[in-house]
Coordinates of C-alpha atoms and ligand atoms in Angstrom, one line a residue:
M1 CA -44.1 99.2 150.0
K2 CA -42.1 100.2 153.1
A3 CA -40.6 103.7 153.0
F4 CA -39.0 106.3 155.2
I5 CA -41.1 109.5 154.8
I6 CA -41.6 113.0 156.2
D7 CA -45.1 114.4 156.6
R8 CA -44.0 118.0 157.0
Y9 CA -40.9 120.1 156.9
G10 CA -39.3 121.3 160.1
K11 CA -36.4 121.1 162.5
K12 CA -38.5 118.8 164.8
E13 CA -39.6 116.4 162.0
T14 CA -37.7 113.2 162.4
G15 CA -39.4 111.1 159.7
R16 CA -41.0 107.7 160.0
I17 CA -41.4 104.4 158.3
A18 CA -44.7 104.1 156.5
D19 CA -46.5 102.1 153.9
M20 CA -46.5 104.0 150.6
P21 CA -47.7 103.1 147.1
A22 CA -45.2 101.5 144.7
P23 CA -43.5 104.1 142.4
E24 CA -45.1 104.9 139.0
M25 CA -43.0 104.0 136.0
R26 CA -42.3 106.3 133.0
E27 CA -41.3 104.9 129.6
D28 CA -37.6 105.6 130.2
D29 CA -37.6 104.4 133.8
V30 CA -36.0 101.5 135.5
L31 CA -37.7 100.0 138.5
V32 CA -35.1 99.1 141.1
R33 CA -35.5 96.9 144.2
I34 CA -33.4 98.8 146.7
H35 CA -30.9 96.8 148.8
A36 CA -29.0 99.8 150.3
A37 CA -29.3 103.6 150.3
S38 CA -26.9 106.1 151.7
V39 CA -27.6 109.1 153.8
N40 CA -26.5 112.6 152.7
A41 CA -26.6 116.0 154.4
L42 CA -29.1 116.9 151.7
D43 CA -31.6 114.5 153.3
S44 CA -31.5 116.5 156.6
K45 CA -31.6 119.8 154.8
I46 CA -34.7 118.7 152.7
R47 CA -36.3 117.4 155.9
S48 CA -35.8 120.7 157.8
G49 CA -37.3 122.7 154.9
E50 CA -34.0 124.5 154.1
F51 CA -34.4 123.5 150.4
K52 CA -38.1 123.9 149.9
L53 CA -37.8 127.0 147.7
I54 CA -35.1 125.4 145.5
L55 CA -36.5 121.8 145.5
P56 CA -40.3 122.0 146.0
Y57 CA -41.5 118.5 146.8
R58 CA -45.0 117.2 147.4
L59 CA -45.6 115.9 150.9
P60 CA -45.5 113.2 152.3
L61 CA -42.1 112.7 150.8
I62 CA -39.9 109.6 150.7
L63 CA -36.3 110.8 151.5
G64 CA -33.1 109.3 150.1
N65 CA -30.8 110.5 147.4
D66 CA -28.5 107.5 146.7
V67 CA -29.4 103.9 145.9
A68 CA -28.0 100.5 145.0
G69 CA -30.2 97.5 144.1
T70 CA -31.5 95.1 141.5
V71 CA -33.5 95.9 138.4
V72 CA -37.0 94.5 138.6
R73 CA -38.7 95.9 135.5
V74 CA -37.8 98.4 132.7
G75 CA -39.9 100.8 130.7
P76 CA -40.4 100.3 126.9
R77 CA -37.8 103.0 126.0
V78 CA -35.1 101.5 128.2
S79 CA -32.2 99.9 126.3
R80 CA -29.2 99.8 128.8
F81 CA -30.7 97.7 131.6
K82 CA -32.6 94.5 132.0
P83 CA -34.3 92.7 135.0
G84 CA -31.7 91.2 137.3
D85 CA -29.0 93.8 136.6
E86 CA -27.3 95.2 139.7
V87 CA -27.3 99.0 139.5
Y88 CA -26.6 102.1 141.5
G89 CA -27.3 105.8 141.1
R90 CA -28.4 109.1 142.4
P91 CA -32.0 109.6 141.3
D92 CA -33.0 112.9 139.7
Q93 CA -33.5 115.6 142.2
D94 CA -37.2 115.9 141.5
R95 CA -37.8 112.2 141.9
I96 CA -35.9 111.2 145.1
G97 CA -37.0 108.3 147.4
G98 CA -34.0 106.0 148.2
F99 CA -35.2 105.0 151.6
A100 CA -37.8 102.6 150.3
D101 CA -38.2 99.0 149.0
F102 CA -38.5 100.3 145.4
I103 CA -37.7 103.3 143.3
A104 CA -38.3 104.2 139.6
V105 CA -35.2 105.9 138.2
R106 CA -34.6 107.4 134.8
E107 CA -32.3 105.1 132.8
A108 CA -29.9 108.0 132.1
S109 CA -29.3 108.5 135.8
L110 CA -28.2 104.9 136.6
A111 CA -25.1 102.8 136.0
L112 CA -24.2 99.2 136.6
K113 CA -22.9 98.7 140.1
P114 CA -19.1 98.3 140.3
A115 CA -18.5 94.5 140.3
N116 CA -16.1 94.7 143.2
L117 CA -18.4 96.5 145.6
S118 CA -21.1 95.2 148.0
M119 CA -24.6 96.9 147.7
E120 CA -23.8 98.9 150.9
E121 CA -20.5 100.2 149.4
A122 CA -22.1 100.9 146.1
A123 CA -25.0 102.9 147.7
S124 CA -22.3 105.1 149.4
V125 CA -20.9 106.3 146.1
P126 CA -23.2 108.2 143.6
L127 CA -24.0 111.5 145.2
V128 CA -20.6 112.3 146.7
A129 CA -18.6 110.9 143.8
L130 CA -20.7 112.8 141.2
T131 CA -20.2 115.9 143.4
A132 CA -16.4 115.4 143.4
W133 CA -16.5 114.8 139.7
Q134 CA -18.6 117.8 138.8
A135 CA -16.4 120.0 141.1
L136 CA -12.9 118.8 140.2
V137 CA -13.3 117.4 136.6
E138 CA -16.2 119.3 135.1
T139 CA -15.8 122.7 136.8
A140 CA -12.1 123.0 137.9
K141 CA -10.7 120.9 135.0
L142 CA -8.1 119.8 137.5
K143 CA -4.8 118.9 135.8
K144 CA -1.7 116.9 136.6
G145 CA 0.6 118.8 138.9
Q146 CA -1.9 121.4 140.0
K147 CA -2.4 122.0 143.7
V148 CA -5.8 121.5 145.3
L149 CA -7.0 122.1 148.8
I150 CA -9.9 119.9 149.7
H151 CA -11.7 120.9 153.0
A152 CA -13.1 118.2 155.3
G153 CA -11.1 115.3 153.8
S154 CA -12.6 112.8 156.1
G155 CA -16.2 113.5 155.1
G156 CA -18.4 111.8 152.5
V157 CA -17.4 114.1 149.7
G158 CA -13.8 114.6 151.0
T159 CA -12.8 110.9 151.0
I160 CA -13.8 110.5 147.4
A161 CA -12.5 114.0 146.3
I162 CA -9.0 113.2 147.7
Q163 CA -8.8 110.0 145.7
L164 CA -10.2 111.5 142.5
A165 CA -7.8 114.5 142.7
K166 CA -4.9 112.1 143.2
H167 CA -6.0 110.0 140.3
L168 CA -6.0 113.2 138.2
G169 CA -2.4 113.7 139.2
A170 CA -2.9 116.7 141.4
N171 CA -1.1 117.6 144.6
V172 CA -3.6 117.3 147.4
T173 CA -3.9 119.1 150.7
T174 CA -6.8 118.4 153.0
T175 CA -8.1 119.6 156.4
T176 CA -9.3 117.3 159.2
S177 CA -9.1 117.0 163.0
T178 CA -6.2 115.5 164.9
G179 CA -7.6 111.9 165.2
N180 CA -8.1 111.6 161.4
V181 CA -4.8 113.0 160.2
E182 CA -3.1 109.6 159.5
W183 CA -6.3 108.2 158.1
V184 CA -6.7 110.8 155.4
K185 CA -3.0 110.5 154.5
A186 CA -3.7 106.8 153.8
L187 CA -6.4 107.9 151.4
G188 CA -3.7 109.6 149.4
A189 CA -3.5 113.2 150.6
D190 CA 0.0 114.7 150.2
T191 CA -0.4 117.2 152.9
V192 CA -2.8 117.2 155.9
I193 CA -3.7 120.3 157.9
D194 CA -5.0 119.5 161.4
Y195 CA -7.6 122.2 161.7
K196 CA -7.5 121.9 165.5
E197 CA -3.8 122.9 165.6
Q198 CA -3.1 124.8 162.4
D199 CA -4.7 127.6 160.3
F200 CA -5.1 126.5 156.7
A201 CA -5.3 130.1 155.7
A202 CA -1.7 130.6 156.8
A203 CA -0.5 128.5 153.8
P204 CA 1.2 130.3 150.9
R205 CA -0.9 131.6 148.1
D206 CA -0.1 128.7 145.7
Y207 CA -3.3 126.7 145.3
D208 CA -4.9 126.4 141.9
V209 CA -8.2 125.1 143.3
V210 CA -10.0 125.0 146.7
L211 CA -13.0 122.7 147.2
N212 CA -15.1 124.1 150.1
S213 CA -17.8 122.1 151.9
L214 CA -17.7 124.1 155.1
G215 CA -19.1 127.4 156.4
G216 CA -18.8 131.0 155.4
D217 CA -15.7 131.8 157.4
V218 CA -13.7 128.9 155.8
L219 CA -15.1 129.9 152.4
K220 CA -13.9 133.5 152.8
R221 CA -10.5 132.7 154.2
S222 CA -10.0 130.1 151.4
L223 CA -9.5 133.0 149.0
Q224 CA -6.2 133.8 150.8
V225 CA -4.5 130.6 149.7
L226 CA -5.4 130.7 146.0
K227 CA -2.9 132.0 143.5
P228 CA -4.0 134.5 140.8
G229 CA -6.4 132.9 138.4
G230 CA -7.3 130.2 141.0
Q231 CA -10.7 128.8 141.5
L232 CA -12.8 128.7 144.6
I233 CA -15.5 126.0 144.3
S234 CA -18.0 125.7 147.0
I235 CA -20.6 122.9 147.4
S236 CA -22.0 124.3 150.7
G237 CA -23.0 127.7 149.3
P238 CA -23.7 130.5 148.9
P239 CA -25.5 129.7 145.6
T240 CA -25.0 132.1 142.7
P241 CA -27.3 133.6 140.0
E242 CA -25.9 131.1 137.5
F243 CA -27.1 128.3 139.8
A244 CA -30.6 130.0 139.8
D245 CA -30.5 129.8 136.0
Q246 CA -29.5 126.2 135.9
Q247 CA -32.3 125.3 138.3
G248 CA -34.8 127.4 136.5
L249 CA -35.6 129.4 139.6
S250 CA -37.8 132.4 139.6
W251 CA -36.5 135.9 139.1
P252 CA -37.0 137.1 142.7
L253 CA -35.2 134.0 144.0
K254 CA -32.4 134.6 141.6
Q255 CA -32.0 138.1 143.1
V256 CA -31.9 136.7 146.6
L257 CA -29.1 134.3 145.5
R258 CA -27.3 137.2 143.8
L259 CA -27.3 139.1 147.1
L260 CA -26.3 136.0 149.2
S261 CA -23.3 135.4 147.0
Q262 CA -22.4 139.0 146.2
G263 CA -19.8 139.3 148.9
I264 CA -17.7 136.3 148.0
R265 CA -18.1 136.9 144.2
K266 CA -16.8 140.5 144.6
R267 CA -13.9 139.5 146.9
A268 CA -12.9 136.7 144.5
K269 CA -13.0 139.1 141.5
R270 CA -11.0 141.7 143.3
L271 CA -8.2 139.1 143.8
G272 CA -8.3 137.8 140.2
L273 CA -10.0 134.5 141.3
T274 CA -13.2 132.8 140.3
Y275 CA -16.0 131.7 142.6
T276 CA -18.4 128.8 141.5
F277 CA -21.1 127.2 143.4
V278 CA -21.6 123.5 142.3
F279 CA -24.9 121.8 143.0
M280 CA -24.5 118.2 141.8
R281 CA -26.9 116.5 139.4
A282 CA -27.6 112.9 138.5
D283 CA -25.6 111.7 135.6
G284 CA -25.3 108.0 134.6
E285 CA -22.5 108.6 132.1
Q286 CA -20.3 110.3 134.7
L287 CA -21.2 107.5 137.1
R288 CA -19.9 104.9 134.5
K289 CA -16.6 106.7 134.5
I290 CA -16.6 106.6 138.3
T291 CA -17.4 102.9 138.1
S292 CA -14.2 102.3 136.0
L293 CA -12.1 104.1 138.6
I294 CA -13.6 102.0 141.4
E295 CA -13.1 98.8 139.5
S296 CA -9.5 99.7 138.7
G297 CA -8.8 100.4 142.3
S298 CA -8.2 104.2 141.9
I299 CA -11.1 105.0 144.1
N300 CA -12.1 103.0 147.2
P301 CA -15.4 104.0 148.8
V302 CA -15.3 104.5 152.5
V303 CA -18.3 103.4 154.6
D304 CA -18.3 104.6 158.2
R305 CA -21.5 102.8 159.5
V306 CA -24.4 100.8 158.2
F307 CA -27.8 101.1 159.9
P308 CA -30.9 98.9 159.5
F309 CA -33.8 100.3 157.6
D310 CA -35.9 100.7 160.7
A311 CA -33.2 103.0 162.1
T312 CA -33.1 105.4 159.2
A313 CA -33.9 108.3 161.5
D314 CA -30.9 107.3 163.7
A315 CA -28.7 107.2 160.6
L316 CA -29.7 110.8 159.7
A317 CA -29.0 111.8 163.3
Y318 CA -25.6 110.2 163.2
L319 CA -24.6 112.1 160.1
D320 CA -26.0 115.3 161.5
R321 CA -23.5 115.1 164.3
G322 CA -20.9 116.0 161.6
R323 CA -18.2 113.5 162.6
A324 CA -18.8 110.7 160.1
K325 CA -15.6 109.3 158.5
G326 CA -16.8 108.6 154.9
K327 CA -20.4 107.6 154.3
V328 CA -23.4 106.4 156.4
V329 CA -25.5 103.7 154.8
V330 CA -28.9 102.2 155.4
K331 CA -29.4 98.5 154.5
I332 CA -32.8 97.9 153.0
G333 CA -33.4 94.6 151.3
Ligands
NAP401 N1 -23.7 121.2 146.4 C1 -23.7 119.8 146.3 O1 -24.0 119.3 145.3 C2 -23.3 119.0 147.5 C3 -23.1 117.7 147.4 C4 -22.7 116.9 148.5 C5 -22.6 117.6 149.7 N2 -22.8 118.9 149.8 C6 -22.6 119.6 151.1 O2 -21.3 119.5 151.5 C7 -21.2 119.4 152.9 C8 -20.3 118.3 153.2 O3 -20.9 117.1 152.9 P1 -20.3 115.7 153.3 O4 -21.3 114.6 152.9 O5 -18.9 115.5 152.9 O6 -20.4 115.9 154.9 P2 -20.0 114.9 156.1 O7 -19.6 113.5 155.5 O8 -21.1 114.9 157.1 O9 -18.7 115.6 156.7 C9 -18.3 115.1 158.0 C10 -16.8 115.4 158.1 O10 -16.6 116.8 158.1 C11 -15.4 117.0 158.8 N3 -15.3 118.3 159.4 C12 -16.2 118.9 160.1 N4 -15.8 120.2 160.4 C13 -14.6 120.4 159.8 C14 -13.7 121.5 159.7 N5 -13.9 122.6 160.3 N6 -12.6 121.3 159.0 C15 -12.3 120.1 158.3 N7 -13.2 119.1 158.4 C16 -14.3 119.2 159.1 C17 -15.4 116.0 159.9 O11 -14.1 115.6 160.3 P3 -13.6 115.8 161.8 O12 -14.5 114.8 162.6 O13 -12.2 115.5 161.7 O14 -13.9 117.2 162.2 C18 -16.2 114.8 159.3 O15 -15.4 113.7 158.9 C19 -22.6 119.4 153.4 O16 -23.0 120.7 153.8 C20 -23.4 119.0 152.2 O17 -24.7 119.4 152.3 C21 -23.2 119.6 148.8

């Protein structure tokens, strides 16, 4: 089958289209013919080698962490899906490979594709929507009337997180640049901070939750706007020792993460706040809940650009520029 692979890790590695063997099926796997896959910052980070200690893959590796397609075959233990079903999902982190003609995905990580979405729109959803869900619903337990600050509201995670937080009844503030202010308002944000003109950290200390997807300086200064008992949730690091336990990482690596996150954990504690690093995971059940929100119109996925399969490296380069509004998708079938 045709696949977009990397042969080695490194900043100079772009990846290439190659002929690869069809995926091997396990008993609880669903074989999906992929029609569209979306691009995530994670793909670039895996490609550069940034994640090789946390996610050790065998090379050559097919990249791609989000798929939408049609079920071709199911393993003997699969009960939820049958050939012909249209599905979408984020494959398990140790079995990625969305930029390919086919992928075998564990049944528990898939869901039926929302009926009102195209394959390209559906492929844009799983990783970022599960991230938003696991940050705002599972970790923050965000409630009606609470105030949340979502950084980078125009990005892949931000566009979904704003809509999910509004659905939960929260009051949403987000940050974006001047040209995107009206656009993120239309997504539902109550207050928009133009980071080119205003300093978000000058806001009063009255946020219950901050969702950070930006760098260390934004992370640190986010502590200033949280009220006592507030939660700082970061998806862009630094990872914590708890994350090391969840991932089953080695003891030395856990100590490295302890040191990396020590500063922010201590600062948060001193202020009576909590700091959590969320690293999203595949979850078909949560994805089904997200499907309902999409089908009821509470969440509308946002696709910035669709690239042809042969231009997967260009799609990654486009995302790497950091200016995408919503998601970048690769059309496969
Ligand atoms: N831990 C996890 O499980 C997990 C899951 C998903 C993503 N992530 C991480 O989260 C980060 C964001 O992912 P993403 O997919 O949302 O990224 P993205 O789609 O590439 O984000 C692009 C957006 O970021 C905005 N932006 C850039 N700098 C900004 C700033 N200083 N303030 C406000 N907005 C800014 C840009 O808006 P402007 O053009 O207006 O600046 C652009 O719309 C990445 O580092 C990714 O690796 C982690």
